[in-house]
Coordinates of C-alpha atoms in Angstrom, one line a residue:
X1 CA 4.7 -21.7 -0.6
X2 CA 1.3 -22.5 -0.4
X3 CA -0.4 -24.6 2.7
X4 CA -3.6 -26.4 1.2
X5 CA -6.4 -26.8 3.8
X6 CA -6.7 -30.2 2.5
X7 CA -4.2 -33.0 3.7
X8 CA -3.6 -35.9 1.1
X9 CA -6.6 -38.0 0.8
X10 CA -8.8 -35.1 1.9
X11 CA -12.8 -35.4 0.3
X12 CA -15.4 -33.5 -0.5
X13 CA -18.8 -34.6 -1.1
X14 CA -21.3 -33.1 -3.6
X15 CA -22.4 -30.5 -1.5
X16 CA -18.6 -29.1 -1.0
X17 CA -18.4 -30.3 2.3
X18 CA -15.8 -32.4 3.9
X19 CA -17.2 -36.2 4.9
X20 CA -16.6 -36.4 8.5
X21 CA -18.7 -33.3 8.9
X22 CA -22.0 -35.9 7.8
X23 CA -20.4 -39.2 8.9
X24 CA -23.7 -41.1 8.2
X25 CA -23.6 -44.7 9.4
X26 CA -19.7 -44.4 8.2
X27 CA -17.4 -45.7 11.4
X28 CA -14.0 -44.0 10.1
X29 CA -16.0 -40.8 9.4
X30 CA -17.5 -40.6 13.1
X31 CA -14.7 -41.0 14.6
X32 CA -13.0 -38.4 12.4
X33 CA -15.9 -36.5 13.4
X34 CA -15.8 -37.2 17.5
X35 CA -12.1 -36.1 17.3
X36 CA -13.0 -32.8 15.8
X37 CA -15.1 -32.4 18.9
X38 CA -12.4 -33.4 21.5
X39 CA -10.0 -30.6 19.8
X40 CA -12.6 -28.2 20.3
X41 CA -13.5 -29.0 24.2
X42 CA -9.8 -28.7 24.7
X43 CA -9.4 -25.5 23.3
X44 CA -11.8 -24.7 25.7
X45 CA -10.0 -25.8 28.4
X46 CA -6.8 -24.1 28.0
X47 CA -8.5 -21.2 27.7
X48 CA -10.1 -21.4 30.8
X49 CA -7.1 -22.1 32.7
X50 CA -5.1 -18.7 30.7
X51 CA -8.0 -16.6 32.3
X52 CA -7.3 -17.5 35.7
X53 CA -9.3 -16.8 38.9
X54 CA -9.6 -13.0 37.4
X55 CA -11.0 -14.0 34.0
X56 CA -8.5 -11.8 32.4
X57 CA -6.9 -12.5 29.0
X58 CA -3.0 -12.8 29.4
X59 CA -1.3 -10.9 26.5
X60 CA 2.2 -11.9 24.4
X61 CA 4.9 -9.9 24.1
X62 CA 7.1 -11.6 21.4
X63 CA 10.6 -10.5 19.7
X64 CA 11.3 -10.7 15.8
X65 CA 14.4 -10.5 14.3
X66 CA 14.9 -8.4 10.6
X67 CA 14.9 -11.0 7.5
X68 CA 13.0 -13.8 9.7
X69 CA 9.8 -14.9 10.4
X70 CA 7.1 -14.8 12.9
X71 CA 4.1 -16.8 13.4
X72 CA 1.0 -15.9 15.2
X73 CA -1.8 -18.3 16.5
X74 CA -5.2 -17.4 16.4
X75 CA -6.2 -19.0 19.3
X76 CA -10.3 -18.4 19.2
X77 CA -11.5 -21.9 19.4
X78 CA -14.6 -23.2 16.5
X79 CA -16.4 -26.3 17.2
X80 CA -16.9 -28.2 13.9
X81 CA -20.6 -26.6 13.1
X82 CA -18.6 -23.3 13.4
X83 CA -15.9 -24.5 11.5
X84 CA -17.0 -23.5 8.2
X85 CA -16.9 -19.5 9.7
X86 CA -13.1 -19.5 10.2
X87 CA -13.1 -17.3 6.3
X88 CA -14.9 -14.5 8.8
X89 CA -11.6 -14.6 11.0
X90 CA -9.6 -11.1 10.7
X91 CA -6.0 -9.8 12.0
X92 CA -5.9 -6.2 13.2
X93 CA -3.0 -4.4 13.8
X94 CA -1.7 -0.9 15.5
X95 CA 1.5 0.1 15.4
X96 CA 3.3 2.0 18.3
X97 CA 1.8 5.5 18.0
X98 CA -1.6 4.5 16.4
X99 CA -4.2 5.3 19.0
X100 CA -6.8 2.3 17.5
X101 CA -6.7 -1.5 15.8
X102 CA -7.2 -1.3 11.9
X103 CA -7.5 -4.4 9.9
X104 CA -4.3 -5.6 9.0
X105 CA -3.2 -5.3 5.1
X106 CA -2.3 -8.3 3.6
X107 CA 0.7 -8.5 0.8
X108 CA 3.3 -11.3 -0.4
X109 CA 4.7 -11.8 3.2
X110 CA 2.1 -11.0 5.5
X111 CA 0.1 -14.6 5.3
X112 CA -3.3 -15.6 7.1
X113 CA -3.0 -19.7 7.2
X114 CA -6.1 -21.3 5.7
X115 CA -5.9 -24.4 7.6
X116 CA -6.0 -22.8 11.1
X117 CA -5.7 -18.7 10.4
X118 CA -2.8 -18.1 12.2
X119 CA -0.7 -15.2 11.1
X120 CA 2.6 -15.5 9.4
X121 CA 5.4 -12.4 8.5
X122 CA 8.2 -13.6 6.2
X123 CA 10.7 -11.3 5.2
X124 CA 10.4 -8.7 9.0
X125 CA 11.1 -5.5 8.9
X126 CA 11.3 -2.6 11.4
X127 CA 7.8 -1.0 10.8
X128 CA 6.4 -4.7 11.2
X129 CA 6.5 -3.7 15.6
X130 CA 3.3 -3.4 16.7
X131 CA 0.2 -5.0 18.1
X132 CA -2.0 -7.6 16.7
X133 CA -5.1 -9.6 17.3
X134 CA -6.9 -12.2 16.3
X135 CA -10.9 -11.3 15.5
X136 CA -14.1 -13.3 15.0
X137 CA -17.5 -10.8 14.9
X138 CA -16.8 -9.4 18.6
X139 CA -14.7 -12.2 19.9
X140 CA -10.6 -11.4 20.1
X141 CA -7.9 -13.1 21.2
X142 CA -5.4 -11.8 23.8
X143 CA -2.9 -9.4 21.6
X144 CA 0.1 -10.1 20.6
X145 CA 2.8 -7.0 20.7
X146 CA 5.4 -7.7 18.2
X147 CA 8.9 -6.0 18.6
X148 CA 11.6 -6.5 15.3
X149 CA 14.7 -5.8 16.1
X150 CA 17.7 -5.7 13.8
X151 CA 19.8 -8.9 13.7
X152 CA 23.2 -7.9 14.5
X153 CA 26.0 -10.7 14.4
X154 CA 28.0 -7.9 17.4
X155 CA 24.8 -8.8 19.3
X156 CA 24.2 -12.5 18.9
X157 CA 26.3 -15.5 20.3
X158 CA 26.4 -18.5 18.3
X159 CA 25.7 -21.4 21.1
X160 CA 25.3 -25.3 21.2
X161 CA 22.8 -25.2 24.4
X162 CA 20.8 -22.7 26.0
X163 CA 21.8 -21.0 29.2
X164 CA 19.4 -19.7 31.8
X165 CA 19.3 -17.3 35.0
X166 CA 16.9 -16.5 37.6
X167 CA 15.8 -13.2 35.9
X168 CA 16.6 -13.1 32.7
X169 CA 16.5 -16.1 30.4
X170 CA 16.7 -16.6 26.9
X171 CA 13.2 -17.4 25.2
X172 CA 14.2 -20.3 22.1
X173 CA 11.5 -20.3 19.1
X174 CA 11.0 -23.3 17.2
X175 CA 13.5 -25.0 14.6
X176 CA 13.8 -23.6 11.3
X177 CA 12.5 -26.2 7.9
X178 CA 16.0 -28.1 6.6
X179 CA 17.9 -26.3 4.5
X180 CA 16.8 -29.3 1.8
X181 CA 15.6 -33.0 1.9
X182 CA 16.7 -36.1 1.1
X183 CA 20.2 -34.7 1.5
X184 CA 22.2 -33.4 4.8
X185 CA 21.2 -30.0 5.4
X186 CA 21.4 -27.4 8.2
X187 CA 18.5 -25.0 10.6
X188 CA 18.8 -22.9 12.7
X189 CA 16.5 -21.3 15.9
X190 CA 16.8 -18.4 17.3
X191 CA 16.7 -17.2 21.2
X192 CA 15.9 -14.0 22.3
X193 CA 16.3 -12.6 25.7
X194 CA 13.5 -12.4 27.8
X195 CA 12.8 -10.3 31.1
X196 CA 10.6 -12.0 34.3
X197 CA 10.1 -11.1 37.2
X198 CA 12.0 -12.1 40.4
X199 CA 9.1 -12.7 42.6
X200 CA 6.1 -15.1 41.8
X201 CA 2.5 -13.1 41.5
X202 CA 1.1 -14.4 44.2
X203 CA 3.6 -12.6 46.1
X204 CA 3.5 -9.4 44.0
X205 CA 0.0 -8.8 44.5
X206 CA -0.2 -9.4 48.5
X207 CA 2.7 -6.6 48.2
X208 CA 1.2 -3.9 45.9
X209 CA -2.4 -3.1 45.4
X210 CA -1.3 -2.4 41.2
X211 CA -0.5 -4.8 38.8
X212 CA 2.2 -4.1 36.9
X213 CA 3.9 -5.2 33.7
X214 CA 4.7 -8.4 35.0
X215 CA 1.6 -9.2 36.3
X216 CA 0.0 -8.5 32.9
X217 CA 2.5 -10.4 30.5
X218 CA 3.3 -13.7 32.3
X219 CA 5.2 -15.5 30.0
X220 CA 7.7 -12.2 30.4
X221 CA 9.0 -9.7 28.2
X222 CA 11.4 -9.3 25.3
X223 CA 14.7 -7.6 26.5
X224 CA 14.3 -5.8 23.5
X225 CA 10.2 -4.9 23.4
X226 CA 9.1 -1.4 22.6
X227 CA 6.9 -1.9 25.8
X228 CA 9.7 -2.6 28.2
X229 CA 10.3 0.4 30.3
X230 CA 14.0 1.7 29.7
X231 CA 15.1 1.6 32.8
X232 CA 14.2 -2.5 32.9
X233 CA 15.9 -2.1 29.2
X234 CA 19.6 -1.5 30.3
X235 CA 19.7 -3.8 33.0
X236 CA 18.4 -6.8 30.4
X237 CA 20.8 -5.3 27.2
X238 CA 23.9 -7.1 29.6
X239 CA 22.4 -10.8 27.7
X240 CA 22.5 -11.2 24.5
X241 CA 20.1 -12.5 21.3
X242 CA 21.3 -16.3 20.8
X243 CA 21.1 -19.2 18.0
X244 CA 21.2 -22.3 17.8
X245 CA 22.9 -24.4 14.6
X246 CA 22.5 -27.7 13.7
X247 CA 22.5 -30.4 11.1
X248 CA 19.4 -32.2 9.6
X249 CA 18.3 -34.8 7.2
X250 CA 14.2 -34.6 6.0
X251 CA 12.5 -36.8 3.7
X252 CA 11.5 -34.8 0.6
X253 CA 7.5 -34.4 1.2
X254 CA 4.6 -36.4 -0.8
X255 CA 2.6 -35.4 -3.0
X256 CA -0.4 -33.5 -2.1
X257 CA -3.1 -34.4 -4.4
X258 CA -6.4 -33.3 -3.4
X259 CA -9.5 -35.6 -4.4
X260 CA -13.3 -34.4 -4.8
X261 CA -15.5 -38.1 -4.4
X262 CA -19.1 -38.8 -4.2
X263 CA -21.7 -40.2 -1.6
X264 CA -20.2 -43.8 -2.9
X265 CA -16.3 -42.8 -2.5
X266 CA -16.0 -43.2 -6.0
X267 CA -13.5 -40.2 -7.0
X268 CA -15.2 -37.6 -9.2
X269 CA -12.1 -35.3 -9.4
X270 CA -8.0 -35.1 -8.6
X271 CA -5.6 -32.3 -8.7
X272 CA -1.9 -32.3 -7.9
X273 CA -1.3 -29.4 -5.5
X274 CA 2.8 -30.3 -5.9
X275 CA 2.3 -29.2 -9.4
X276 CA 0.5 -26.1 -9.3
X277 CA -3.1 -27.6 -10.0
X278 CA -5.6 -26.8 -8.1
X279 CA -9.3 -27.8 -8.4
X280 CA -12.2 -25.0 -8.0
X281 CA -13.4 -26.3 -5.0
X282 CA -10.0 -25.3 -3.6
X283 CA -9.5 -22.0 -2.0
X284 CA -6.8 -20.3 -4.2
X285 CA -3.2 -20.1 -3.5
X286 CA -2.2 -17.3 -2.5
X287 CA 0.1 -15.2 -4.9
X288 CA 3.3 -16.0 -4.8
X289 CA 6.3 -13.6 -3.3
X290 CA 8.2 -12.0 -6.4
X291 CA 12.1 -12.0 -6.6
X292 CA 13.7 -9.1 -5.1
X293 CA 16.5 -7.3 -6.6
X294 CA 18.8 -5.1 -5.8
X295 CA 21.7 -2.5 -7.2
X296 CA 24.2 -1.5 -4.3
X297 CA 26.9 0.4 -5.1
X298 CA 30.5 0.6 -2.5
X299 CA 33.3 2.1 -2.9
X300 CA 36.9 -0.1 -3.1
X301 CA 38.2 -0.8 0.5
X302 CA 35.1 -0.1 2.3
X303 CA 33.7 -3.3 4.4
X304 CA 30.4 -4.4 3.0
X305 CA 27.4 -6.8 4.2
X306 CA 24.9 -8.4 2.1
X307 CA 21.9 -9.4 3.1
X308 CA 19.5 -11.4 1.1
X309 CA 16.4 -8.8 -0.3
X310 CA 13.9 -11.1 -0.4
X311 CA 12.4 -14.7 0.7
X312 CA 9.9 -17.3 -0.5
X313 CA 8.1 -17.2 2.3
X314 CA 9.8 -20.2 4.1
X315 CA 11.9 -19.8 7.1
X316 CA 14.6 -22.3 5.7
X317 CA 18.2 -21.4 6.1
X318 CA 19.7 -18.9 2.9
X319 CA 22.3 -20.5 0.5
X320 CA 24.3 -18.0 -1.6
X321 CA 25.6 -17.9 -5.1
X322 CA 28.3 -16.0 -6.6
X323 CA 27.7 -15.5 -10.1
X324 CA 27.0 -19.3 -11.2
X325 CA 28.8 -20.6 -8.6
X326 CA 27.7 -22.2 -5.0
X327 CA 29.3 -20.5 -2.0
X328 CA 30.6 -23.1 0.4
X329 CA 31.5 -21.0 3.9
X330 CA 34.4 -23.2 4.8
X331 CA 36.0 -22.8 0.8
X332 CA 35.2 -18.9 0.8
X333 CA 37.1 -18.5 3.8
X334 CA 39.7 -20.2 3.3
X335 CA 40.4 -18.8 -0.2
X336 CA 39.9 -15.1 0.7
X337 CA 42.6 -15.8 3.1
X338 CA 39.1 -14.8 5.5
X339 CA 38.5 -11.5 4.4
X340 CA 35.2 -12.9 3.1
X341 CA 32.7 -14.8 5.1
X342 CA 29.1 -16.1 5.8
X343 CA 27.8 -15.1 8.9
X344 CA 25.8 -17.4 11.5
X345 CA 22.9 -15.1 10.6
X346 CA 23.6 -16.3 6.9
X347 CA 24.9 -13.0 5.7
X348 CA 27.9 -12.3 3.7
X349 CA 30.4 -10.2 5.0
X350 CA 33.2 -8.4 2.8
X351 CA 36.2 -7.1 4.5
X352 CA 38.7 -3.9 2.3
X353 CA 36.2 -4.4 -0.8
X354 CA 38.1 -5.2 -4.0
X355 CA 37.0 -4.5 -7.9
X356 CA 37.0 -8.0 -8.8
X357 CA 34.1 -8.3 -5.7
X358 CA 31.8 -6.7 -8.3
X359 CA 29.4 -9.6 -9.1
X360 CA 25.9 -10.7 -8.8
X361 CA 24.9 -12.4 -5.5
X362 CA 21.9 -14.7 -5.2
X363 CA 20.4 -16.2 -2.7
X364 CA 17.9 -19.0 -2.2
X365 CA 15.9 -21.0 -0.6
X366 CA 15.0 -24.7 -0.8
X367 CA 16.3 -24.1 -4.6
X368 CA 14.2 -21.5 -5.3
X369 CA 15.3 -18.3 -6.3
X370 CA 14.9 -15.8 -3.3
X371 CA 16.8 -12.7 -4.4
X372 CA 19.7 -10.9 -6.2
X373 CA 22.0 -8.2 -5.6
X374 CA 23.9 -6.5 -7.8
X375 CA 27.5 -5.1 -6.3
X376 CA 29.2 -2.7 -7.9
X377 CA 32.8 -1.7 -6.3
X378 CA 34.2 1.2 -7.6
X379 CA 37.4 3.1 -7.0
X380 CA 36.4 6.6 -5.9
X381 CA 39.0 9.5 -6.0
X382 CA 39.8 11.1 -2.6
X383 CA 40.9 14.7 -3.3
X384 CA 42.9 15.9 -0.2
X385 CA 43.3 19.6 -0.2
X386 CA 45.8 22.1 1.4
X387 CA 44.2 24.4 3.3
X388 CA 46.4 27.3 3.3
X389 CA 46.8 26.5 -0.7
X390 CA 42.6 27.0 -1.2
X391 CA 42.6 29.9 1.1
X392 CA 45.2 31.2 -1.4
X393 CA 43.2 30.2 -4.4
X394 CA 40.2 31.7 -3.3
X395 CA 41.6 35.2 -2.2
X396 CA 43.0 35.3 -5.9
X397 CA 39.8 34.2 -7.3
X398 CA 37.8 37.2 -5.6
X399 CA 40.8 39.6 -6.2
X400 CA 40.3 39.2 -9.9
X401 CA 37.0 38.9 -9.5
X402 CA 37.0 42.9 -7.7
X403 CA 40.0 43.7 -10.4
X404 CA 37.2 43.7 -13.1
X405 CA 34.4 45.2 -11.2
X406 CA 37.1 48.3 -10.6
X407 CA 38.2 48.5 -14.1
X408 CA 34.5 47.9 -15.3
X409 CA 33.1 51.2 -13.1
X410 CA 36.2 52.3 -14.2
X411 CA 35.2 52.6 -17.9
X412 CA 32.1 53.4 -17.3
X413 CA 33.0 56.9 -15.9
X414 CA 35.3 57.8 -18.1
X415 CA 32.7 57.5 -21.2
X416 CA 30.2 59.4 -19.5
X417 CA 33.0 62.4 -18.8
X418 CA 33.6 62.5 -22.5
X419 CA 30.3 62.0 -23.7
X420 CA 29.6 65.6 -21.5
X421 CA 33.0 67.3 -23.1
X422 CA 31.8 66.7 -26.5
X423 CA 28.4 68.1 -26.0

């Protein structure tokens, strides 16, 4: 999925720069261009009041969950003169035991937005934990430090509403893109349990000279964060991860056709990003994720969960296929009598594996292809042995076994005596 840094209706002028940027005498273009400067001075602003009365940067400690997505916002503010610097923008990341920040490597599902380059992980997996920052020349952001967690179904409740206490509260992200659009669809959100502090910082401080944890990350701390000191840890595993289901209906998006016009506003050039076309004045898409598949083998009986291997890069809900065939949760359960299932973490789960569950399993994601799996159940022979029968077996095997070293020695002295007789 690509996100063009040009909205529909978007123009260039000759000199590759957007309009607003040299309104001229051009009234909609200065006030284009005077909102552009109002988004700056309030970046500036917020800023200032994160810093506080100590001028200290307040870090994030955020929670992923294996198979989703995370995004990051790069949260150094350009005025519109500086604008056209944002391409110098870098991530850098460290994980857990690296001692120093290296730029962060790029791939299919590690994204840097070119509208405002914040970072976006598709597709989390464990060795995504770490810390990350945002970089302009020297300017930085405050870090972010990332924890992924495995997303177990034992260790989520499926809720309509969030609940809250006084210390530890459950953090909600933002809703997930409708399943599809034009059409009845579903999303989900997930909440993660978050740790804060009883007492308020003011009241911390006048107590200790030190600042601790909470005094640091203010907005709290995953339950589950690799920077959370154990002992916090097992007090905060007694809540669990949450999410939250619902129902949808979205409008299909428009087109996004970007347009190249001259000094006049005559168009010079159009290209239909919803196709594929892109013009050269465009920044290029970046490549698209490739389908994962997979070959999993189980043996007959066993209970198996499938997960899908891969994603487009879109946090949409997955919809599975059997074969050709659409699963519908409701109609899968109810014909496997519910030894088959789809998870509210939209797994599938396979209870006492048969043969016939050998199949190929697809999943996708706003009808795109997202990944496949190939199960194969086989029926594996379990050889129970008698003990006292093998201990018998192999007492007779090394019996023989010393039966023919005997006889061979044996042999062997018996020619050399008569090899001595007869000379």
């Amino acid at each position: 999925m690509y996100n063009n840094r040009f909205e529909k209706g978007s123009t260039l002028n000759l000199f590759g720069y957007e309009q607003n940027e040299y309104p001229g005498d051009n009234v909609k273009y200065k006030e284009e261009n005077r909102k552009k400067w109002e988004v700056y001075y309030s970046c500036l602003e917020a800023q200032t009041k994160i810093l506080g009365t100590k001028l200290t940067i307040t870090p994030e400690a955020i929670l992923g969950f294996e198979t989703s997505f995370v995004t990051m916002d790069c949260k150094i503010c350009l005025n519109p003169l500086e604008f056209k610097d944002k391409d110098a923008i870098v991530w850098e990341y460290a994980s857990p035991t690296d001692d120093s920040l290296a730029p962060l490597e790029y791939d299919e599902h590690i994204l840097m937005s070119p509208q405002d380059r914040s970072l976006q992980i598709f597709n989390l997996h464990l060795e995504h934990t770490g810390q990350y920052v945002c970089k302009l020349g020297q300017s930085a952001t405050a870090p972010y430090f990332l924890t992924v967690v495995n997303i177990s179904e034992s260790e989520m409740n499926l809720v309509h509403s969030p609940a809250y206490s006084e210390v530890l509260d459950t953090e909600w992200g933002e809703w997930s893109s409708c399943s599809t659009c034009n059409a009845v669809g579903k999303r989900h959100k997930l909440g993660y349990c978050n740790v804060y502090s009883k007492k308020s910082r003011s009241k911390r401080m006048a107590e200790s000279q030190n600042e601790d944890l909470f005094d640091i990350f203010i907005y709290g701390i995953p339950c589950h964060s690799y920077i959370l000191p154990e002992k916090i840890k097992q007090v905060a595993r007694i809540r669990k991860n949450e999410m939250m289901t619902g129902f949808c209906n979205t409008k299909c998006p428009e087109k996004k056709v970007f347009e190249v016009r001259d000094r006049n506003g005559r168009v010079l050039e159009q290209a239909d990003n919803s196709k594929g076309i892109y013009s050269l004045r465009q920044q290029l898409p970046p490549i698209e994720p490739t389908v994962e598949r997979r070959l999993q083998y189980e043996r007959k009986g066993s209970d198996i969960v499938l997960e899908c291997p891969g994603n487009i890069n879109s946090d949409v809900p997955i919809h599975w296929q059997i074969g050709d065939k659409n699963v519908i949760p409701e109609k899968i359960v109810h014909d496997s009598k519910g030894r088959i299932y789809i998870s509210i973490t939209d797994r599938i789960h396979i209870n006492k594996a048969k043969l016939l569950d050998s199949n190929i399993y697809s999943c996708w994601q706003l009808n795109e292809l997202a990944g496949t799996i190939r199960l194969v159940v086989e029926k594996k022979i379990k050889l129970n042995f008698n003990h006292t029968i093998m201990l018998v077996g192999v007492v007779l095997i090394l019996g023989t076994f010393l039966y023919i070293f005997v006889k061979v020695i044996a042999n062997r002295d018996a020619m050399k005596n008569r090899h001595l007789v007869m000379s």
